[in-house]
């Protein structure tokens, strides 16, 4: 054997294997990209504790002087003209955070020419219905091309639709669900029968899928209102080492041939990542998506970091088959410290994400797992 020729080849093979293993060990947080400021970072004349200063007030949606509104939730929809529509919730800053989210929260529509922002608040999305009441607000484009807004948590789980992303949005109806032999509590959050944290996904097979607060997959073959059949238990149920309570804020998306769920365990400020090949069965744990006290995802290209105290409501934005950005609802202090008419508050931040590399590495990981079975 000619070892002088064989050894270099072995070194190359070893390097390829090492690269593959390194990719397999990466978690979702490793694919967040630095934020490109939409305007110079500022500290003067805006709200917020020093941990979120300086910042780009043109990123996402906020009231920089905190004279009117606090913002929360949100889902972005791109229209046929290339504009970006953010459907979210807001409440008057004269309310504390603890009061605002459930006593004064309303569904709104904002628009931007750039996915990163700035988004201009265009007002209430459906003012004719209960004075615009809404929370856990998200938007999507339906299979038939119409635009839809969903609200839950302080409402029962309603869907509003329009032929135009600018509205007017009219109530289509309330989401229906079928326990299908499972615990009804997987669909509704409380004794009032309300749904919570509802995210609706358009599946590539033409069906609609809901992932709500419980993370249990629910499937509709009869349109966006359902009925949605509960198809399984909580995705983390088979992982007793993970917290089984106080989980919330799931987001769901389909990319790279996989269904993904990321949800938040709020006491530890830790978000967890799961995948499934069919979106119903065999949800596999893929590790910590991000952990507030350990990972800093709100980083600008110059190295400046905004360290938001609470990071919640993650929402994936899929463009051209891959996640391009995540939305987050953030607040600069503890929720109980955000009081009425003060200099604290919340906003929606947009963070870029390398979804192409993420899907490529996930596919390599799935292929390697199949080979090892």
PDB file of C-alpha atoms in Angstrom, residues 106-363:
ATOM      1  CA  UNK A 106     -56.474  45.034  20.112  1.00  0.00           C
ATOM      2  CA  UNK A 107     -55.600  43.575  16.715  1.00  0.00           C
ATOM      3  CA  UNK A 108     -53.787  45.960  14.374  1.00  0.00           C
ATOM      4  CA  UNK A 109     -52.296  46.132  10.885  1.00  0.00           C
ATOM      5  CA  UNK A 110     -48.924  47.681  10.074  1.00  0.00           C
ATOM      6  CA  UNK A 111     -47.054  47.983   6.766  1.00  0.00           C
ATOM      7  CA  UNK A 112     -43.426  48.214   5.635  1.00  0.00           C
ATOM      8  CA  UNK A 113     -41.520  48.137   2.353  1.00  0.00           C
ATOM      9  CA  UNK A 114     -38.772  46.104   4.058  1.00  0.00           C
ATOM     10  CA  UNK A 115     -39.302  42.990   6.150  1.00  0.00           C
ATOM     11  CA  UNK A 116     -36.975  44.408   8.814  1.00  0.00           C
ATOM     12  CA  UNK A 117     -39.067  47.561   9.126  1.00  0.00           C
ATOM     13  CA  UNK A 118     -39.931  50.202   9.978  1.00  0.00           C
ATOM     14  CA  UNK A 119     -43.581  49.153  10.138  1.00  0.00           C
ATOM     15  CA  UNK A 120     -46.160  51.924  10.131  1.00  0.00           C
ATOM     16  CA  UNK A 121     -49.193  51.292  12.318  1.00  0.00           C
ATOM     17  CA  UNK A 122     -52.247  51.626  10.070  1.00  0.00           C
ATOM     18  CA  UNK A 123     -54.719  51.199  12.910  1.00  0.00           C
ATOM     19  CA  UNK A 124     -57.176  48.555  14.026  1.00  0.00           C
ATOM     20  CA  UNK A 125     -57.527  45.608  11.666  1.00  0.00           C
ATOM     21  CA  UNK A 126     -61.206  44.865  12.357  1.00  0.00           C
ATOM     22  CA  UNK A 127     -62.579  47.800  14.403  1.00  0.00           C
ATOM     23  CA  UNK A 128     -66.213  46.817  13.793  1.00  0.00           C
ATOM     24  CA  UNK A 129     -65.880  43.653  15.909  1.00  0.00           C
ATOM     25  CA  UNK A 130     -65.808  44.201  19.689  1.00  0.00           C
ATOM     26  CA  UNK A 131     -63.893  47.459  19.180  1.00  0.00           C
ATOM     27  CA  UNK A 132     -60.974  45.553  17.639  1.00  0.00           C
ATOM     28  CA  UNK A 133     -60.339  43.242  20.616  1.00  0.00           C
ATOM     29  CA  UNK A 134     -57.525  40.818  19.926  1.00  0.00           C
ATOM     30  CA  UNK A 135     -54.445  39.143  21.350  1.00  0.00           C
ATOM     31  CA  UNK A 136     -52.120  36.369  20.167  1.00  0.00           C
ATOM     32  CA  UNK A 137     -52.760  38.039  16.810  1.00  0.00           C
ATOM     33  CA  UNK A 138     -51.188  36.485  13.709  1.00  0.00           C
ATOM     34  CA  UNK A 139     -51.669  36.822   9.949  1.00  0.00           C
ATOM     35  CA  UNK A 140     -51.410  34.448   7.009  1.00  0.00           C
ATOM     36  CA  UNK A 141     -52.302  33.978   3.355  1.00  0.00           C
ATOM     37  CA  UNK A 142     -54.953  31.301   2.921  1.00  0.00           C
ATOM     38  CA  UNK A 143     -54.881  28.481   0.370  1.00  0.00           C
ATOM     39  CA  UNK A 144     -57.428  30.400  -1.735  1.00  0.00           C
ATOM     40  CA  UNK A 145     -55.259  33.543  -1.772  1.00  0.00           C
ATOM     41  CA  UNK A 146     -57.263  35.577   0.718  1.00  0.00           C
ATOM     42  CA  UNK A 147     -55.633  37.197   3.720  1.00  0.00           C
ATOM     43  CA  UNK A 148     -56.529  36.067   7.228  1.00  0.00           C
ATOM     44  CA  UNK A 149     -56.003  37.340  10.777  1.00  0.00           C
ATOM     45  CA  UNK A 150     -56.357  35.047  13.786  1.00  0.00           C
ATOM     46  CA  UNK A 151     -56.898  36.051  17.421  1.00  0.00           C
ATOM     47  CA  UNK A 152     -57.090  33.925  20.575  1.00  0.00           C
ATOM     48  CA  UNK A 153     -56.260  33.993  24.324  1.00  0.00           C
ATOM     49  CA  UNK A 154     -58.645  36.834  25.253  1.00  0.00           C
ATOM     50  CA  UNK A 155     -61.069  35.709  22.540  1.00  0.00           C
ATOM     51  CA  UNK A 156     -62.231  32.203  21.656  1.00  0.00           C
ATOM     52  CA  UNK A 157     -60.198  31.785  18.470  1.00  0.00           C
ATOM     53  CA  UNK A 158     -61.642  33.878  15.630  1.00  0.00           C
ATOM     54  CA  UNK A 159     -60.601  34.250  11.989  1.00  0.00           C
ATOM     55  CA  UNK A 160     -61.067  37.458   9.989  1.00  0.00           C
ATOM     56  CA  UNK A 161     -60.582  37.502   6.200  1.00  0.00           C
ATOM     57  CA  UNK A 162     -60.150  39.966   3.363  1.00  0.00           C
ATOM     58  CA  UNK A 163     -59.377  39.887  -0.362  1.00  0.00           C
ATOM     59  CA  UNK A 164     -56.845  42.666   0.275  1.00  0.00           C
ATOM     60  CA  UNK A 165     -53.991  42.745   2.805  1.00  0.00           C
ATOM     61  CA  UNK A 166     -55.152  46.254   3.704  1.00  0.00           C
ATOM     62  CA  UNK A 167     -58.666  45.074   4.547  1.00  0.00           C
ATOM     63  CA  UNK A 168     -61.401  45.579   5.365  1.00  0.00           C
ATOM     64  CA  UNK A 169     -61.294  42.352   7.385  1.00  0.00           C
ATOM     65  CA  UNK A 170     -64.612  40.696   8.160  1.00  0.00           C
ATOM     66  CA  UNK A 171     -65.295  37.958  10.690  1.00  0.00           C
ATOM     67  CA  UNK A 172     -65.339  34.564   8.953  1.00  0.00           C
ATOM     68  CA  UNK A 173     -66.130  32.658  12.130  1.00  0.00           C
ATOM     69  CA  UNK A 174     -64.783  30.903  15.170  1.00  0.00           C
ATOM     70  CA  UNK A 175     -62.334  28.007  14.924  1.00  0.00           C
ATOM     71  CA  UNK A 176     -63.956  24.629  15.559  1.00  0.00           C
ATOM     72  CA  UNK A 177     -62.146  21.600  16.910  1.00  0.00           C
ATOM     73  CA  UNK A 178     -62.760  17.902  17.512  1.00  0.00           C
ATOM     74  CA  UNK A 179     -61.131  16.183  20.501  1.00  0.00           C
ATOM     75  CA  UNK A 180     -60.850  13.009  18.386  1.00  0.00           C
ATOM     76  CA  UNK A 181     -60.406  10.873  21.511  1.00  0.00           C
ATOM     77  CA  UNK A 182     -57.811  13.154  23.110  1.00  0.00           C
ATOM     78  CA  UNK A 183     -58.039  15.491  26.093  1.00  0.00           C
ATOM     79  CA  UNK A 184     -60.096  18.560  25.059  1.00  0.00           C
ATOM     80  CA  UNK A 185     -57.700  20.661  27.115  1.00  0.00           C
ATOM     81  CA  UNK A 186     -55.155  20.208  24.336  1.00  0.00           C
ATOM     82  CA  UNK A 187     -57.292  22.504  22.164  1.00  0.00           C
ATOM     83  CA  UNK A 188     -58.712  24.975  24.647  1.00  0.00           C
ATOM     84  CA  UNK A 189     -56.670  26.716  27.278  1.00  0.00           C
ATOM     85  CA  UNK A 190     -59.149  27.462  30.037  1.00  0.00           C
ATOM     86  CA  UNK A 191     -62.626  26.769  31.360  1.00  0.00           C
ATOM     87  CA  UNK A 192     -64.091  29.457  29.118  1.00  0.00           C
ATOM     88  CA  UNK A 193     -63.264  27.283  26.133  1.00  0.00           C
ATOM     89  CA  UNK A 194     -60.864  29.805  24.666  1.00  0.00           C
ATOM     90  CA  UNK A 195     -57.986  28.769  22.475  1.00  0.00           C
ATOM     91  CA  UNK A 196     -54.577  30.289  23.163  1.00  0.00           C
ATOM     92  CA  UNK A 197     -51.349  30.967  21.263  1.00  0.00           C
ATOM     93  CA  UNK A 198     -52.983  29.785  18.034  1.00  0.00           C
ATOM     94  CA  UNK A 199     -50.653  29.507  15.027  1.00  0.00           C
ATOM     95  CA  UNK A 200     -52.114  28.246  11.755  1.00  0.00           C
ATOM     96  CA  UNK A 201     -49.889  26.632   9.125  1.00  0.00           C
ATOM     97  CA  UNK A 202     -50.766  26.039   5.493  1.00  0.00           C
ATOM     98  CA  UNK A 203     -49.485  22.535   4.854  1.00  0.00           C
ATOM     99  CA  UNK A 204     -48.096  21.611   1.419  1.00  0.00           C
ATOM    100  CA  UNK A 205     -50.789  18.908   1.155  1.00  0.00           C
ATOM    101  CA  UNK A 206     -53.509  21.587   1.136  1.00  0.00           C
ATOM    102  CA  UNK A 207     -54.658  21.040   4.721  1.00  0.00           C
ATOM    103  CA  UNK A 208     -54.622  23.541   7.572  1.00  0.00           C
ATOM    104  CA  UNK A 209     -52.718  22.764  10.761  1.00  0.00           C
ATOM    105  CA  UNK A 210     -52.985  24.430  14.159  1.00  0.00           C
ATOM    106  CA  UNK A 211     -50.341  24.412  16.849  1.00  0.00           C
ATOM    107  CA  UNK A 212     -51.675  26.175  19.920  1.00  0.00           C
ATOM    108  CA  UNK A 213     -50.448  26.563  23.484  1.00  0.00           C
ATOM    109  CA  UNK A 214     -50.379  22.820  24.238  1.00  0.00           C
ATOM    110  CA  UNK A 215     -48.231  22.122  21.103  1.00  0.00           C
ATOM    111  CA  UNK A 216     -50.566  19.217  20.238  1.00  0.00           C
ATOM    112  CA  UNK A 217     -50.979  19.024  16.427  1.00  0.00           C
ATOM    113  CA  UNK A 218     -54.494  19.681  15.117  1.00  0.00           C
ATOM    114  CA  UNK A 219     -55.493  19.121  11.500  1.00  0.00           C
ATOM    115  CA  UNK A 220     -58.337  20.397   9.305  1.00  0.00           C
ATOM    116  CA  UNK A 221     -59.328  18.990   5.930  1.00  0.00           C
ATOM    117  CA  UNK A 222     -62.311  21.341   5.694  1.00  0.00           C
ATOM    118  CA  UNK A 223     -60.818  24.819   5.524  1.00  0.00           C
ATOM    119  CA  UNK A 224     -59.350  27.339   7.899  1.00  0.00           C
ATOM    120  CA  UNK A 225     -62.214  27.196  10.417  1.00  0.00           C
ATOM    121  CA  UNK A 226     -62.018  23.430  10.755  1.00  0.00           C
ATOM    122  CA  UNK A 227     -63.118  21.391  12.513  1.00  0.00           C
ATOM    123  CA  UNK A 228     -59.538  20.642  13.504  1.00  0.00           C
ATOM    124  CA  UNK A 229     -59.014  17.135  14.817  1.00  0.00           C
ATOM    125  CA  UNK A 230     -56.512  16.745  17.636  1.00  0.00           C
ATOM    126  CA  UNK A 231     -54.001  14.284  16.184  1.00  0.00           C
ATOM    127  CA  UNK A 232     -51.652  13.709  19.096  1.00  0.00           C
ATOM    128  CA  UNK A 233     -50.451  14.793  22.502  1.00  0.00           C
ATOM    129  CA  UNK A 234     -47.999  17.522  23.407  1.00  0.00           C
ATOM    130  CA  UNK A 235     -44.846  17.157  21.311  1.00  0.00           C
ATOM    131  CA  UNK A 236     -42.681  17.092  24.437  1.00  0.00           C
ATOM    132  CA  UNK A 237     -44.777  14.441  26.250  1.00  0.00           C
ATOM    133  CA  UNK A 238     -42.295  11.655  25.438  1.00  0.00           C
ATOM    134  CA  UNK A 239     -39.391  13.690  26.826  1.00  0.00           C
ATOM    135  CA  UNK A 240     -39.861  13.635  30.628  1.00  0.00           C
ATOM    136  CA  UNK A 241     -36.507  15.356  31.101  1.00  0.00           C
ATOM    137  CA  UNK A 242     -38.082  18.506  29.623  1.00  0.00           C
ATOM    138  CA  UNK A 243     -40.456  20.718  31.644  1.00  0.00           C
ATOM    139  CA  UNK A 244     -44.008  19.404  31.249  1.00  0.00           C
ATOM    140  CA  UNK A 245     -45.720  22.555  32.481  1.00  0.00           C
ATOM    141  CA  UNK A 246     -45.585  26.322  31.903  1.00  0.00           C
ATOM    142  CA  UNK A 247     -44.813  25.973  28.196  1.00  0.00           C
ATOM    143  CA  UNK A 248     -46.293  28.479  25.754  1.00  0.00           C
ATOM    144  CA  UNK A 249     -45.869  30.546  22.593  1.00  0.00           C
ATOM    145  CA  UNK A 250     -45.243  27.832  19.993  1.00  0.00           C
ATOM    146  CA  UNK A 251     -44.431  28.725  16.415  1.00  0.00           C
ATOM    147  CA  UNK A 252     -44.733  26.205  13.588  1.00  0.00           C
ATOM    148  CA  UNK A 253     -43.379  26.134  10.052  1.00  0.00           C
ATOM    149  CA  UNK A 254     -42.510  23.781   7.196  1.00  0.00           C
ATOM    150  CA  UNK A 255     -39.140  23.971   5.440  1.00  0.00           C
ATOM    151  CA  UNK A 256     -36.528  21.617   4.057  1.00  0.00           C
ATOM    152  CA  UNK A 257     -38.986  18.720   4.043  1.00  0.00           C
ATOM    153  CA  UNK A 258     -39.625  18.954   7.799  1.00  0.00           C
ATOM    154  CA  UNK A 259     -42.238  20.394  10.125  1.00  0.00           C
ATOM    155  CA  UNK A 260     -40.742  22.448  12.949  1.00  0.00           C
ATOM    156  CA  UNK A 261     -42.053  23.638  16.296  1.00  0.00           C
ATOM    157  CA  UNK A 262     -40.306  26.027  18.665  1.00  0.00           C
ATOM    158  CA  UNK A 263     -41.997  26.831  21.980  1.00  0.00           C
ATOM    159  CA  UNK A 264     -41.013  28.720  25.111  1.00  0.00           C
ATOM    160  CA  UNK A 265     -40.710  27.494  28.709  1.00  0.00           C
ATOM    161  CA  UNK A 266     -41.298  30.872  30.301  1.00  0.00           C
ATOM    162  CA  UNK A 267     -39.927  30.336  33.861  1.00  0.00           C
ATOM    163  CA  UNK A 268     -36.474  29.412  32.504  1.00  0.00           C
ATOM    164  CA  UNK A 269     -36.744  31.697  29.460  1.00  0.00           C
ATOM    165  CA  UNK A 270     -35.724  28.729  27.334  1.00  0.00           C
ATOM    166  CA  UNK A 271     -37.135  27.809  23.930  1.00  0.00           C
ATOM    167  CA  UNK A 272     -37.060  24.224  22.626  1.00  0.00           C
ATOM    168  CA  UNK A 273     -37.000  22.894  19.063  1.00  0.00           C
ATOM    169  CA  UNK A 274     -38.796  19.810  17.680  1.00  0.00           C
ATOM    170  CA  UNK A 275     -39.156  18.345  14.173  1.00  0.00           C
ATOM    171  CA  UNK A 276     -41.431  15.834  12.472  1.00  0.00           C
ATOM    172  CA  UNK A 277     -41.463  14.481   8.934  1.00  0.00           C
ATOM    173  CA  UNK A 278     -45.262  14.493   8.634  1.00  0.00           C
ATOM    174  CA  UNK A 279     -46.175  17.140  11.216  1.00  0.00           C
ATOM    175  CA  UNK A 280     -48.276  14.670  13.184  1.00  0.00           C
ATOM    176  CA  UNK A 281     -46.168  11.762  14.388  1.00  0.00           C
ATOM    177  CA  UNK A 282     -42.702  11.105  15.749  1.00  0.00           C
ATOM    178  CA  UNK A 283     -41.807  14.575  16.965  1.00  0.00           C
ATOM    179  CA  UNK A 284     -38.096  14.526  17.781  1.00  0.00           C
ATOM    180  CA  UNK A 285     -36.343  16.863  20.170  1.00  0.00           C
ATOM    181  CA  UNK A 286     -33.601  18.876  18.460  1.00  0.00           C
ATOM    182  CA  UNK A 287     -32.283  20.754  21.455  1.00  0.00           C
ATOM    183  CA  UNK A 288     -32.508  24.240  22.868  1.00  0.00           C
ATOM    184  CA  UNK A 289     -33.500  26.735  20.211  1.00  0.00           C
ATOM    185  CA  UNK A 290     -32.312  29.681  22.293  1.00  0.00           C
ATOM    186  CA  UNK A 291     -31.962  30.534  25.965  1.00  0.00           C
ATOM    187  CA  UNK A 292     -32.339  34.134  26.975  1.00  0.00           C
ATOM    188  CA  UNK A 293     -29.581  34.257  29.595  1.00  0.00           C
ATOM    189  CA  UNK A 294     -27.048  32.352  27.495  1.00  0.00           C
ATOM    190  CA  UNK A 295     -27.617  33.358  23.877  1.00  0.00           C
ATOM    191  CA  UNK A 296     -27.709  36.903  22.551  1.00  0.00           C
ATOM    192  CA  UNK A 297     -29.647  36.978  19.306  1.00  0.00           C
ATOM    193  CA  UNK A 298     -30.353  40.726  19.167  1.00  0.00           C
ATOM    194  CA  UNK A 299     -26.909  41.619  17.850  1.00  0.00           C
ATOM    195  CA  UNK A 300     -26.196  44.342  15.279  1.00  0.00           C
ATOM    196  CA  UNK A 301     -23.496  44.141  12.642  1.00  0.00           C
ATOM    197  CA  UNK A 302     -21.273  46.494  14.634  1.00  0.00           C
ATOM    198  CA  UNK A 303     -21.402  44.150  17.643  1.00  0.00           C
ATOM    199  CA  UNK A 304     -23.911  46.136  19.725  1.00  0.00           C
ATOM    200  CA  UNK A 305     -26.279  43.885  21.674  1.00  0.00           C
ATOM    201  CA  UNK A 306     -29.774  44.619  22.962  1.00  0.00           C
ATOM    202  CA  UNK A 307     -30.389  42.377  25.973  1.00  0.00           C
ATOM    203  CA  UNK A 308     -34.186  42.349  26.282  1.00  0.00           C
ATOM    204  CA  UNK A 309     -35.412  41.108  29.661  1.00  0.00           C
ATOM    205  CA  UNK A 310     -38.244  39.007  28.233  1.00  0.00           C
ATOM    206  CA  UNK A 311     -38.100  37.435  24.766  1.00  0.00           C
ATOM    207  CA  UNK A 312     -41.389  35.801  23.802  1.00  0.00           C
ATOM    208  CA  UNK A 313     -43.797  34.981  20.953  1.00  0.00           C
ATOM    209  CA  UNK A 314     -41.214  33.661  18.429  1.00  0.00           C
ATOM    210  CA  UNK A 315     -42.683  33.568  14.932  1.00  0.00           C
ATOM    211  CA  UNK A 316     -40.878  32.165  11.893  1.00  0.00           C
ATOM    212  CA  UNK A 317     -41.225  33.924   8.533  1.00  0.00           C
ATOM    213  CA  UNK A 318     -40.793  31.567   5.569  1.00  0.00           C
ATOM    214  CA  UNK A 319     -39.808  32.988   2.186  1.00  0.00           C
ATOM    215  CA  UNK A 320     -38.979  30.906  -0.886  1.00  0.00           C
ATOM    216  CA  UNK A 321     -39.208  27.721   1.149  1.00  0.00           C
ATOM    217  CA  UNK A 322     -36.815  28.700   3.956  1.00  0.00           C
ATOM    218  CA  UNK A 323     -37.049  30.713   7.169  1.00  0.00           C
ATOM    219  CA  UNK A 324     -35.662  34.161   6.435  1.00  0.00           C
ATOM    220  CA  UNK A 325     -36.479  35.952   9.700  1.00  0.00           C
ATOM    221  CA  UNK A 326     -37.929  35.501  13.166  1.00  0.00           C
ATOM    222  CA  UNK A 327     -40.221  37.936  14.948  1.00  0.00           C
ATOM    223  CA  UNK A 328     -40.050  38.336  18.718  1.00  0.00           C
ATOM    224  CA  UNK A 329     -42.119  40.245  21.277  1.00  0.00           C
ATOM    225  CA  UNK A 330     -39.709  41.851  23.727  1.00  0.00           C
ATOM    226  CA  UNK A 331     -39.830  43.998  26.834  1.00  0.00           C
ATOM    227  CA  UNK A 332     -36.999  45.914  28.494  1.00  0.00           C
ATOM    228  CA  UNK A 333     -37.858  45.103  32.148  1.00  0.00           C
ATOM    229  CA  UNK A 334     -39.771  42.503  34.119  1.00  0.00           C
ATOM    230  CA  UNK A 335     -43.435  42.542  33.154  1.00  0.00           C
ATOM    231  CA  UNK A 336     -44.487  43.728  36.597  1.00  0.00           C
ATOM    232  CA  UNK A 337     -42.072  46.653  36.294  1.00  0.00           C
ATOM    233  CA  UNK A 338     -43.708  47.993  33.133  1.00  0.00           C
ATOM    234  CA  UNK A 339     -46.312  50.299  34.618  1.00  0.00           C
ATOM    235  CA  UNK A 340     -48.726  52.815  33.198  1.00  0.00           C
ATOM    236  CA  UNK A 341     -47.318  56.037  31.716  1.00  0.00           C
ATOM    237  CA  UNK A 342     -43.683  55.172  32.341  1.00  0.00           C
ATOM    238  CA  UNK A 343     -40.553  54.837  30.168  1.00  0.00           C
ATOM    239  CA  UNK A 344     -40.736  51.060  29.821  1.00  0.00           C
ATOM    240  CA  UNK A 345     -42.594  49.023  27.255  1.00  0.00           C
ATOM    241  CA  UNK A 346     -42.624  46.356  24.598  1.00  0.00           C
ATOM    242  CA  UNK A 347     -42.088  46.140  20.858  1.00  0.00           C
ATOM    243  CA  UNK A 348     -41.769  43.641  18.008  1.00  0.00           C
ATOM    244  CA  UNK A 349     -38.231  42.916  16.788  1.00  0.00           C
ATOM    245  CA  UNK A 350     -37.262  41.277  13.488  1.00  0.00           C
ATOM    246  CA  UNK A 351     -34.081  39.168  13.371  1.00  0.00           C
ATOM    247  CA  UNK A 352     -32.625  37.694  10.146  1.00  0.00           C
ATOM    248  CA  UNK A 353     -32.040  33.939   9.966  1.00  0.00           C
ATOM    249  CA  UNK A 354     -29.966  31.747   7.631  1.00  0.00           C
ATOM    250  CA  UNK A 355     -32.738  29.330   6.758  1.00  0.00           C
ATOM    251  CA  UNK A 356     -30.942  27.920   3.712  1.00  0.00           C
ATOM    252  CA  UNK A 357     -27.990  26.714   5.799  1.00  0.00           C
ATOM    253  CA  UNK A 358     -30.323  25.594   8.575  1.00  0.00           C
ATOM    254  CA  UNK A 359     -32.383  23.377   6.250  1.00  0.00           C
ATOM    255  CA  UNK A 360     -29.263  22.001   4.569  1.00  0.00           C
ATOM    256  CA  UNK A 361     -27.757  20.986   7.897  1.00  0.00           C
ATOM    257  CA  UNK A 362     -31.032  19.560   9.180  1.00  0.00           C
ATOM    258  CA  UNK A 363     -31.310  17.384   6.079  1.00  0.00           C
TER     259      UNK A 363
END
